[in-house]
């Protein structure tokens, strides 16, 4: 199952900071399951996952003559629920099984970005951009079914990325 709710607000009122601004907010809920069993074996393994995701994105555009500045920010937060079960099809017994993901895991991402588009002439446009992304992951592992050498994992990292390109728009008969 998948469900998504989205709200978008947009303004084209020109200010010193932007010509247009768009705010997107969304909530998503995913329910997934997997069932597998080895050939001629009585135990059926089932995993069920539920992902709740919230996102907020703010996009701004500033027209500067023939050039454009795109910039904004983004936030995404996911919470993952995951359960596992083992069911014996011969005798009908069921017991807890390994989950696909650590139950209750959190994943978060926040970013700032900007891109500048410079129209060199009618056929050439240069574009350069940068994005800084900060992400975090927090998980606690159930060691009752599998003896992990650790009980939790926490990661918090950031990355700066960039891009540069030239767009060429030749005439209709260029080939």
CSV table of C-alpha atoms in Angstrom, one decimal:
chain,number,residue,atom,x,y,z
A,1,UNK,CA,0.0,0.0,0.0
A,2,UNK,CA,1.1,3.6,-0.6
A,3,UNK,CA,-0.5,6.8,0.4
A,4,UNK,CA,0.6,10.4,-0.2
A,5,UNK,CA,-0.7,13.8,0.8
A,6,UNK,CA,0.8,16.9,-0.7
A,7,UNK,CA,0.3,20.6,-0.3
A,8,UNK,CA,1.8,23.1,-2.6
A,9,UNK,CA,1.8,26.8,-2.2
A,10,UNK,CA,3.1,29.1,-5.0
A,11,UNK,CA,3.6,32.8,-5.5
A,12,UNK,CA,4.7,34.7,-8.5
A,13,UNK,CA,4.9,38.0,-6.7
A,14,UNK,CA,8.2,39.6,-7.7
A,15,UNK,CA,10.4,40.8,-4.8
A,16,UNK,CA,14.1,41.7,-4.4
A,17,UNK,CA,14.8,38.0,-3.5
A,18,UNK,CA,12.7,36.1,-6.0
A,19,UNK,CA,10.4,36.2,-9.0
A,20,UNK,CA,8.6,33.0,-7.9
A,21,UNK,CA,8.6,30.8,-4.9
A,22,UNK,CA,7.1,27.3,-4.4
A,23,UNK,CA,6.6,25.5,-1.1
A,24,UNK,CA,6.0,21.8,-1.3
A,25,UNK,CA,5.1,19.7,1.8
A,26,UNK,CA,4.2,16.0,1.7
A,27,UNK,CA,3.5,13.1,3.9
A,28,UNK,CA,3.9,9.5,2.6
A,29,UNK,CA,3.1,6.2,4.1
A,30,UNK,CA,4.4,2.9,2.5
A,31,UNK,CA,3.4,-0.5,3.7
A,32,UNK,CA,5.3,-3.4,2.2
A,33,UNK,CA,5.7,-7.1,2.9
A,34,UNK,CA,7.7,-10.0,1.7
A,35,UNK,CA,7.1,-13.7,2.1
A,36,UNK,CA,9.5,-16.4,1.1
A,37,UNK,CA,10.1,-20.1,1.8
A,38,UNK,CA,12.8,-22.4,0.6
A,39,UNK,CA,11.7,-25.2,-1.7
A,40,UNK,CA,10.4,-28.2,0.3
A,41,UNK,CA,11.0,-26.5,3.6
A,42,UNK,CA,8.2,-26.0,6.2
A,43,UNK,CA,9.2,-22.5,7.5
A,44,UNK,CA,7.7,-19.5,5.7
A,45,UNK,CA,9.5,-16.2,6.5
A,46,UNK,CA,7.5,-12.9,6.5
A,47,UNK,CA,8.7,-9.4,6.8
A,48,UNK,CA,6.5,-6.3,7.0
A,49,UNK,CA,7.7,-2.8,6.7
A,50,UNK,CA,6.0,0.6,7.3
A,51,UNK,CA,7.7,3.8,6.2
A,52,UNK,CA,6.4,7.2,7.3
A,53,UNK,CA,8.0,10.0,5.4
A,54,UNK,CA,7.6,13.8,5.8
A,55,UNK,CA,9.2,16.3,3.3
A,56,UNK,CA,9.4,20.0,3.0
A,57,UNK,CA,10.9,21.7,-0.1
A,58,UNK,CA,11.2,25.5,-0.8
A,59,UNK,CA,12.2,26.5,-4.3
A,60,UNK,CA,12.9,30.1,-5.3
A,61,UNK,CA,13.7,31.6,-8.7
A,62,UNK,CA,15.2,35.0,-9.4
A,63,UNK,CA,15.3,36.3,-12.9
A,64,UNK,CA,18.4,38.5,-13.4
A,65,UNK,CA,18.2,39.9,-17.0
A,66,UNK,CA,18.6,36.9,-19.3
A,67,UNK,CA,20.0,34.8,-16.4
A,68,UNK,CA,18.3,32.8,-13.7
A,69,UNK,CA,19.2,32.0,-10.1
A,70,UNK,CA,17.5,28.9,-8.7
A,71,UNK,CA,17.9,28.3,-4.9
A,72,UNK,CA,16.2,26.7,-2.0
A,73,UNK,CA,16.2,24.2,0.8
A,74,UNK,CA,14.9,20.7,1.4
A,75,UNK,CA,14.1,18.6,4.5
A,76,UNK,CA,13.1,14.9,4.5
A,77,UNK,CA,12.5,12.6,7.5
A,78,UNK,CA,11.7,8.9,7.4
A,79,UNK,CA,10.7,6.5,10.2
A,80,UNK,CA,10.8,2.8,9.4
A,81,UNK,CA,8.9,0.1,11.2
A,82,UNK,CA,10.0,-3.4,10.4
A,83,UNK,CA,8.9,-6.8,11.8
A,84,UNK,CA,9.7,-10.4,11.0
A,85,UNK,CA,7.9,-13.7,11.6
A,86,UNK,CA,8.6,-17.4,11.0
A,87,UNK,CA,5.6,-19.6,10.4
A,88,UNK,CA,5.8,-23.4,10.2
A,89,UNK,CA,3.2,-24.5,7.6
A,90,UNK,CA,3.4,-28.1,8.8
A,91,UNK,CA,2.4,-27.6,12.5
A,92,UNK,CA,1.0,-24.0,12.4
A,93,UNK,CA,3.4,-22.6,14.9
A,94,UNK,CA,4.7,-19.0,14.6
A,95,UNK,CA,7.6,-17.2,16.3
A,96,UNK,CA,9.4,-13.9,15.9
A,97,UNK,CA,11.8,-13.7,12.9
A,98,UNK,CA,14.4,-11.4,11.6
A,99,UNK,CA,13.2,-8.1,10.3
A,100,UNK,CA,14.4,-6.6,7.1
A,101,UNK,CA,15.4,-3.3,8.7
A,102,UNK,CA,16.0,-2.3,12.3
A,103,UNK,CA,12.6,-1.5,13.8
A,104,UNK,CA,12.1,2.2,14.5
A,105,UNK,CA,15.0,3.4,12.4
A,106,UNK,CA,15.2,7.2,11.6
A,107,UNK,CA,16.7,8.7,8.5
A,108,UNK,CA,16.8,12.5,8.0
A,109,UNK,CA,18.2,14.7,5.3
A,110,UNK,CA,18.5,18.5,5.1
A,111,UNK,CA,19.9,20.5,2.1
A,112,UNK,CA,20.6,23.9,0.8
A,113,UNK,CA,21.2,24.4,-3.0
A,114,UNK,CA,21.7,27.0,-5.6
A,115,UNK,CA,22.1,26.9,-9.4
A,116,UNK,CA,22.9,29.8,-11.8
A,117,UNK,CA,22.0,29.7,-15.4
A,118,UNK,CA,23.8,32.3,-17.7
A,119,UNK,CA,22.4,32.6,-21.2
A,120,UNK,CA,25.6,33.2,-23.4
A,121,UNK,CA,23.6,33.7,-26.6
A,122,UNK,CA,20.5,32.2,-28.3
A,123,UNK,CA,22.2,28.8,-28.7
A,124,UNK,CA,24.4,28.5,-25.6
A,125,UNK,CA,23.5,28.5,-21.9
A,126,UNK,CA,26.0,27.8,-19.1
A,127,UNK,CA,24.8,26.4,-15.8
A,128,UNK,CA,26.7,25.9,-12.5
A,129,UNK,CA,25.3,24.7,-9.2
A,130,UNK,CA,26.1,23.6,-5.7
A,131,UNK,CA,24.3,21.7,-3.0
A,132,UNK,CA,25.2,21.0,0.6
A,133,UNK,CA,23.4,17.9,2.1
A,134,UNK,CA,23.4,16.9,5.7
A,135,UNK,CA,22.0,13.4,6.5
A,136,UNK,CA,21.6,11.4,9.7
A,137,UNK,CA,20.7,7.8,10.4
A,138,UNK,CA,19.8,6.3,13.8
A,139,UNK,CA,19.0,2.6,14.3
A,140,UNK,CA,18.8,0.2,17.2
A,141,UNK,CA,19.2,-3.5,16.5
A,142,UNK,CA,17.3,-6.3,18.1
A,143,UNK,CA,20.0,-8.7,19.3
A,144,UNK,CA,17.6,-11.4,20.6
A,145,UNK,CA,17.5,-13.3,17.2
A,146,UNK,CA,20.9,-12.4,15.8
A,147,UNK,CA,23.9,-11.6,17.9
A,148,UNK,CA,25.2,-8.4,16.2
A,149,UNK,CA,28.5,-7.1,17.5
A,150,UNK,CA,26.8,-3.8,18.2
A,151,UNK,CA,23.3,-2.7,19.3
A,152,UNK,CA,22.9,0.7,17.6
A,153,UNK,CA,24.2,2.7,14.6
A,154,UNK,CA,24.3,6.4,14.3
A,155,UNK,CA,25.6,8.3,11.3
A,156,UNK,CA,25.7,12.1,10.8
A,157,UNK,CA,27.6,13.3,7.7
A,158,UNK,CA,27.5,16.1,5.2
A,159,UNK,CA,28.5,16.5,1.6
A,160,UNK,CA,29.1,19.4,-0.7
A,161,UNK,CA,28.5,18.7,-4.4
A,162,UNK,CA,28.7,20.8,-7.5
A,163,UNK,CA,27.8,20.8,-11.1
A,164,UNK,CA,28.8,22.7,-14.3
A,165,UNK,CA,27.5,22.3,-17.8
A,166,UNK,CA,26.8,24.0,-21.1
A,167,UNK,CA,23.6,23.5,-23.0
A,168,UNK,CA,23.8,23.8,-26.8
A,169,UNK,CA,20.6,24.4,-28.8
A,170,UNK,CA,21.6,24.1,-32.5
A,171,UNK,CA,19.3,25.0,-35.3
A,172,UNK,CA,16.7,22.6,-36.8
A,173,UNK,CA,19.0,21.6,-39.7
A,174,UNK,CA,22.2,21.0,-37.8
A,175,UNK,CA,22.5,17.3,-38.8
